[in-house]
mmCIF file of C-alpha atoms in Angstrom:
data_model
loop_
_atom_site.group_PDB
_atom_site.id
_atom_site.type_symbol
_atom_site.label_atom_id
_atom_site.label_comp_id
_atom_site.label_asym_id
_atom_site.label_seq_id
_atom_site.Cartn_x
_atom_site.Cartn_y
_atom_site.Cartn_z
ATOM 1 C CA MET A 1 -33.699 33.760 4.472
ATOM 2 C CA THR A 2 -31.177 36.377 5.979
ATOM 3 C CA ASP A 3 -31.356 39.761 4.398
ATOM 4 C CA ILE A 4 -28.134 40.940 2.919
ATOM 5 C CA SER A 5 -27.347 44.523 2.297
ATOM 6 C CA VAL A 6 -26.503 45.888 -1.274
ATOM 7 C CA GLU A 7 -23.143 46.743 0.153
ATOM 8 C CA GLU A 8 -22.624 43.359 1.565
ATOM 9 C CA ALA A 9 -23.594 41.685 -1.523
ATOM 10 C CA ALA A 10 -21.203 43.759 -3.720
ATOM 11 C CA ARG A 11 -18.296 43.001 -1.294
ATOM 12 C CA HIS A 12 -18.887 39.333 -1.590
ATOM 13 C CA ARG A 13 -19.234 39.333 -5.475
ATOM 14 C CA GLU A 14 -15.999 41.223 -5.433
ATOM 15 C CA LYS A 15 -14.299 38.840 -3.026
ATOM 16 C CA MET A 16 -15.558 35.863 -4.961
ATOM 17 C CA ALA A 17 -14.675 37.396 -8.316
ATOM 18 C CA LYS A 18 -10.792 37.686 -7.055
ATOM 19 C CA ARG A 19 -11.047 34.157 -5.761
ATOM 20 C CA LYS A 20 -12.233 32.924 -8.870
ATOM 21 C CA ALA A 21 -9.327 34.619 -10.818
ATOM 22 C CA VAL A 22 -6.749 33.017 -8.613
ATOM 23 C CA GLN A 23 -8.453 29.611 -8.948
ATOM 24 C CA ASP A 24 -8.830 29.876 -12.644
ATOM 25 C CA ALA A 25 -5.123 30.791 -13.038
ATOM 26 C CA GLU A 26 -4.015 28.035 -10.917
ATOM 27 C CA VAL A 27 -6.035 25.533 -12.860
ATOM 28 C CA ALA A 28 -4.646 27.012 -16.267
ATOM 29 C CA GLY A 29 -1.133 26.635 -14.967
ATOM 30 C CA LYS A 30 -1.766 22.678 -14.704
ATOM 31 C CA THR A 31 -0.960 21.230 -18.193
ATOM 32 C CA VAL A 32 0.620 17.735 -17.329
ATOM 33 C CA GLU A 33 -1.759 14.908 -18.025
ATOM 34 C CA LYS A 34 -0.374 11.401 -16.801
ATOM 35 C CA GLY A 35 -1.370 8.379 -14.965
ATOM 36 C CA LEU A 36 -1.051 8.565 -11.363
ATOM 37 C CA LEU A 37 0.544 6.450 -8.726
ATOM 38 C CA ILE A 38 -1.974 6.861 -5.578
ATOM 39 C CA VAL A 39 -1.394 5.561 -2.258
ATOM 40 C CA HIS A 40 -4.055 5.246 0.510
ATOM 41 C CA THR A 41 -2.748 4.589 3.928
ATOM 42 C CA GLY A 42 -3.161 5.234 7.483
ATOM 43 C CA ALA A 43 -4.933 3.748 10.481
ATOM 44 C CA GLY A 44 -8.294 5.080 9.597
ATOM 45 C CA LYS A 45 -11.235 3.262 7.803
ATOM 46 C CA GLY A 46 -11.866 3.877 4.197
ATOM 47 C CA LYS A 47 -8.705 3.238 2.230
ATOM 48 C CA SER A 48 -10.190 0.433 0.020
ATOM 49 C CA THR A 49 -13.456 2.165 0.015
ATOM 50 C CA ALA A 50 -12.032 5.312 -1.423
ATOM 51 C CA ALA A 51 -10.179 3.258 -4.100
ATOM 52 C CA PHE A 52 -13.414 1.652 -5.188
ATOM 53 C CA GLY A 53 -15.107 5.146 -5.466
ATOM 54 C CA LEU A 54 -12.156 5.951 -8.065
ATOM 55 C CA ALA A 55 -12.982 2.802 -9.898
ATOM 56 C CA LEU A 56 -16.637 3.997 -10.217
ATOM 57 C CA ARG A 57 -15.581 7.255 -11.535
ATOM 58 C CA ILE A 58 -13.340 5.550 -14.225
ATOM 59 C CA LEU A 59 -16.145 3.234 -15.117
ATOM 60 C CA GLY A 60 -18.281 6.115 -15.319
ATOM 61 C CA HIS A 61 -16.212 7.535 -18.020
ATOM 62 C CA GLY A 62 -16.239 4.289 -19.863
ATOM 63 C CA GLY A 63 -13.007 2.874 -18.810
ATOM 64 C CA ARG A 64 -11.838 -0.631 -17.665
ATOM 65 C CA VAL A 65 -10.689 -1.322 -14.068
ATOM 66 C CA GLY A 66 -8.461 -4.150 -12.839
ATOM 67 C CA VAL A 67 -8.473 -5.273 -9.115
ATOM 68 C CA VAL A 68 -5.910 -7.343 -7.361
ATOM 69 C CA GLN A 69 -6.584 -8.181 -3.663
ATOM 70 C CA PHE A 70 -3.573 -9.302 -1.860
ATOM 71 C CA ILE A 71 -4.806 -10.052 1.507
ATOM 72 C CA LYS A 72 -8.521 -10.100 1.285
ATOM 73 C CA GLY A 73 -9.408 -12.969 -0.783
ATOM 74 C CA ALA A 74 -10.348 -15.224 2.139
ATOM 75 C CA TRP A 75 -13.774 -13.635 2.382
ATOM 76 C CA HIS A 76 -16.760 -12.551 0.082
ATOM 77 C CA SER A 77 -16.437 -9.009 -1.293
ATOM 78 C CA ALA A 78 -19.759 -7.119 -1.805
ATOM 79 C CA GLU A 79 -17.733 -4.482 -3.944
ATOM 80 C CA ARG A 80 -17.123 -7.413 -6.406
ATOM 81 C CA ASP A 81 -20.562 -8.144 -6.593
ATOM 82 C CA ALA A 82 -21.686 -4.572 -7.294
ATOM 83 C CA LEU A 83 -19.023 -3.873 -9.740
ATOM 84 C CA SER A 84 -19.865 -7.248 -11.656
ATOM 85 C CA VAL A 85 -22.701 -5.323 -13.391
ATOM 86 C CA PHE A 86 -20.114 -3.707 -15.508
ATOM 87 C CA GLY A 87 -19.317 -7.275 -17.039
ATOM 88 C CA ASP A 88 -15.732 -7.478 -18.542
ATOM 89 C CA ARG A 89 -15.071 -3.815 -17.959
ATOM 90 C CA VAL A 90 -13.921 -5.031 -14.341
ATOM 91 C CA GLU A 91 -11.327 -7.589 -13.893
ATOM 92 C CA TRP A 92 -11.245 -8.737 -10.273
ATOM 93 C CA HIS A 93 -8.735 -11.109 -8.821
ATOM 94 C CA SER A 94 -8.927 -11.943 -5.117
ATOM 95 C CA MET A 95 -5.861 -13.944 -4.520
ATOM 96 C CA GLY A 96 -4.994 -13.450 -0.944
ATOM 97 C CA GLU A 97 -5.885 -16.141 1.847
ATOM 98 C CA GLY A 98 -6.304 -13.859 4.845
ATOM 99 C CA PHE A 99 -4.202 -11.773 7.164
ATOM 100 C CA THR A 100 -1.009 -13.275 8.218
ATOM 101 C CA TRP A 101 -2.374 -13.944 11.861
ATOM 102 C CA GLU A 102 -5.181 -16.057 10.344
ATOM 103 C CA THR A 103 -3.027 -18.065 8.027
ATOM 104 C CA GLN A 104 -0.036 -18.609 10.325
ATOM 105 C CA ASP A 105 2.045 -19.948 7.496
ATOM 106 C CA LYS A 106 4.648 -17.338 6.108
ATOM 107 C CA ALA A 107 5.694 -19.490 3.101
ATOM 108 C CA ARG A 108 2.097 -19.690 2.095
ATOM 109 C CA ASP A 109 1.535 -15.934 2.578
ATOM 110 C CA ILE A 110 4.572 -15.174 0.438
ATOM 111 C CA ALA A 111 3.605 -17.595 -2.450
ATOM 112 C CA ALA A 112 0.088 -16.035 -2.539
ATOM 113 C CA CYS A 113 1.538 -12.591 -2.619
ATOM 114 C CA ALA A 114 3.877 -13.651 -5.571
ATOM 115 C CA ARG A 115 0.946 -14.852 -7.383
ATOM 116 C CA ALA A 116 -1.044 -11.676 -6.822
ATOM 117 C CA TRP A 117 1.774 -9.554 -7.929
ATOM 118 C CA ASN A 118 2.411 -11.532 -11.232
ATOM 119 C CA LYS A 119 -1.430 -11.015 -11.788
ATOM 120 C CA ALA A 120 -1.038 -7.326 -11.007
ATOM 121 C CA GLN A 121 1.632 -6.943 -13.532
ATOM 122 C CA GLU A 122 -0.521 -8.685 -16.145
ATOM 123 C CA LEU A 123 -3.180 -6.048 -15.715
ATOM 124 C CA MET A 124 -0.821 -3.329 -15.790
ATOM 125 C CA ASP A 125 0.491 -4.348 -19.000
ATOM 126 C CA ASP A 126 -3.184 -4.599 -20.461
ATOM 127 C CA PRO A 127 -3.525 -1.350 -22.613
ATOM 128 C CA SER A 128 -7.297 -1.407 -22.335
ATOM 129 C CA ILE A 129 -7.146 -0.918 -18.451
ATOM 130 C CA GLY A 130 -7.048 2.751 -17.289
ATOM 131 C CA LEU A 131 -6.989 1.893 -13.469
ATOM 132 C CA VAL A 132 -5.500 -0.934 -11.401
ATOM 133 C CA ILE A 133 -6.228 -1.090 -7.712
ATOM 134 C CA LEU A 134 -3.733 -3.079 -5.552
ATOM 135 C CA ASP A 135 -5.743 -3.686 -2.562
ATOM 136 C CA GLU A 136 -3.666 -4.230 0.641
ATOM 137 C CA LEU A 137 -0.516 -4.373 -1.349
ATOM 138 C CA ASN A 138 0.983 -2.300 1.594
ATOM 139 C CA ILE A 139 0.383 -5.147 3.984
ATOM 140 C CA ALA A 140 2.417 -7.468 1.801
ATOM 141 C CA LEU A 141 5.182 -4.863 1.475
ATOM 142 C CA ARG A 142 5.296 -4.331 5.232
ATOM 143 C CA TYR A 143 5.737 -7.969 5.989
ATOM 144 C CA ASP A 144 8.490 -8.234 3.226
ATOM 145 C CA TYR A 145 6.275 -10.820 1.447
ATOM 146 C CA LEU A 146 7.409 -8.944 -1.910
ATOM 147 C CA PRO A 147 10.758 -7.209 -2.858
ATOM 148 C CA LEU A 148 9.968 -3.556 -2.271
ATOM 149 C CA ASP A 149 12.639 -2.176 -4.738
ATOM 150 C CA GLY A 150 11.277 -4.403 -7.380
ATOM 151 C CA VAL A 151 7.604 -3.441 -6.748
ATOM 152 C CA ILE A 152 8.499 0.171 -6.864
ATOM 153 C CA ALA A 153 10.482 -0.189 -10.014
ATOM 154 C CA VAL A 154 7.510 -1.781 -11.804
ATOM 155 C CA LEU A 155 4.946 0.739 -10.527
ATOM 156 C CA THR A 156 7.296 3.843 -11.538
ATOM 157 C CA GLN A 157 8.020 2.402 -15.127
ATOM 158 C CA ARG A 158 4.390 1.429 -15.883
ATOM 159 C CA ARG A 159 2.916 2.808 -19.185
ATOM 160 C CA PRO A 160 2.568 6.458 -18.998
ATOM 161 C CA ASP A 161 -1.309 6.784 -19.264
ATOM 162 C CA LEU A 162 -2.190 4.000 -16.371
ATOM 163 C CA HIS A 163 -3.426 5.018 -12.851
ATOM 164 C CA VAL A 164 -2.504 2.654 -10.050
ATOM 165 C CA ILE A 165 -3.976 2.826 -6.476
ATOM 166 C CA VAL A 166 -2.287 1.052 -3.544
ATOM 167 C CA THR A 167 -3.971 0.507 -0.261
ATOM 168 C CA GLY A 168 -3.377 -0.721 3.170
ATOM 169 C CA ARG A 169 -1.763 0.658 6.358
ATOM 170 C CA ASN A 170 1.896 1.382 6.941
ATOM 171 C CA ALA A 171 2.839 2.328 3.433
ATOM 172 C CA LYS A 172 6.603 2.274 3.036
ATOM 173 C CA PRO A 173 8.397 5.497 2.884
ATOM 174 C CA GLU A 174 9.946 4.640 -0.498
ATOM 175 C CA LEU A 175 6.631 3.971 -1.863
ATOM 176 C CA ILE A 176 5.194 7.338 -0.691
ATOM 177 C CA GLU A 177 8.204 9.063 -2.121
ATOM 178 C CA ALA A 178 7.480 7.413 -5.615
ATOM 179 C CA ALA A 179 3.765 8.229 -5.521
ATOM 180 C CA ASP A 180 2.093 11.097 -7.178
ATOM 181 C CA LEU A 181 -0.736 11.291 -4.530
ATOM 182 C CA VAL A 182 -0.830 9.811 -1.092
ATOM 183 C CA THR A 183 -3.714 10.177 1.449
ATOM 184 C CA GLU A 184 -3.376 9.151 4.975
ATOM 185 C CA MET A 185 -6.655 8.026 6.619
ATOM 186 C CA ALA A 186 -6.422 9.424 10.175
ATOM 187 C CA LEU A 187 -8.352 7.409 12.887
ATOM 188 C CA VAL A 188 -10.203 9.647 14.973
ATOM 189 C CA LYS A 189 -12.926 7.433 16.279
ATOM 190 C CA HIS A 190 -14.007 3.753 15.595
ATOM 191 C CA HIS A 191 -17.061 1.855 16.499
ATOM 192 C CA PHE A 192 -15.253 -1.377 17.166
ATOM 193 C CA LYS A 193 -13.954 0.336 20.436
ATOM 194 C CA ALA A 194 -17.561 0.600 21.603
ATOM 195 C CA GLY A 195 -17.978 -3.254 21.098
ATOM 196 C CA VAL A 196 -19.915 -2.833 17.605
ATOM 197 C CA LYS A 197 -19.123 -5.766 15.476
ATOM 198 C CA ALA A 198 -18.112 -5.699 11.624
ATOM 199 C CA GLN A 199 -21.520 -5.194 9.796
ATOM 200 C CA LYS A 200 -22.725 -5.880 6.336
ATOM 201 C CA GLY A 201 -22.451 -2.861 4.074
ATOM 202 C CA ILE A 202 -19.973 -1.075 6.352
ATOM 203 C CA GLU A 203 -17.099 -3.560 6.829
ATOM 204 C CA PHE A 204 -17.837 -5.933 4.158
#
């Protein structure tokens, strides 16, 4: 353990007391409580993972969560299995059929996204649900599988207490502008580049 002089300890207490006063004043100034439109985008890994972390937080407070997967419905989701222990407090709908380069059928992709968006609106209209995750909606918007203006209108006109998270790369600037919170996951290093394949518990 490092020895700290009495003078140094006093300076530290004074510095931290000033910092606490500033922090407390800033927190006290935040009085608005509302449902947030949150966007997780960027080339880095972790966008959906972060969204499911917030789902656990809502569930930990006794709330209900709705999930619509726009693209990823074509494969098994371990997150869905994990959240199934919460029973009907989680509504999960995997409605995609895989990435567009896998289906290779634009009309089919558009139809799947339309069905997923209809389900998303049902969940957003359910007053018992506190958080709706629209997983990979950004991908559907990027390829113009859904009308951007219409999607943004629904998201911004949702009931005031509902939190919504939209995930996926290449979020449209209009969605970013409409959002309350936007996090861009930056890619610094990825194990795929070293030839490491997708692994259970990490990628799926």
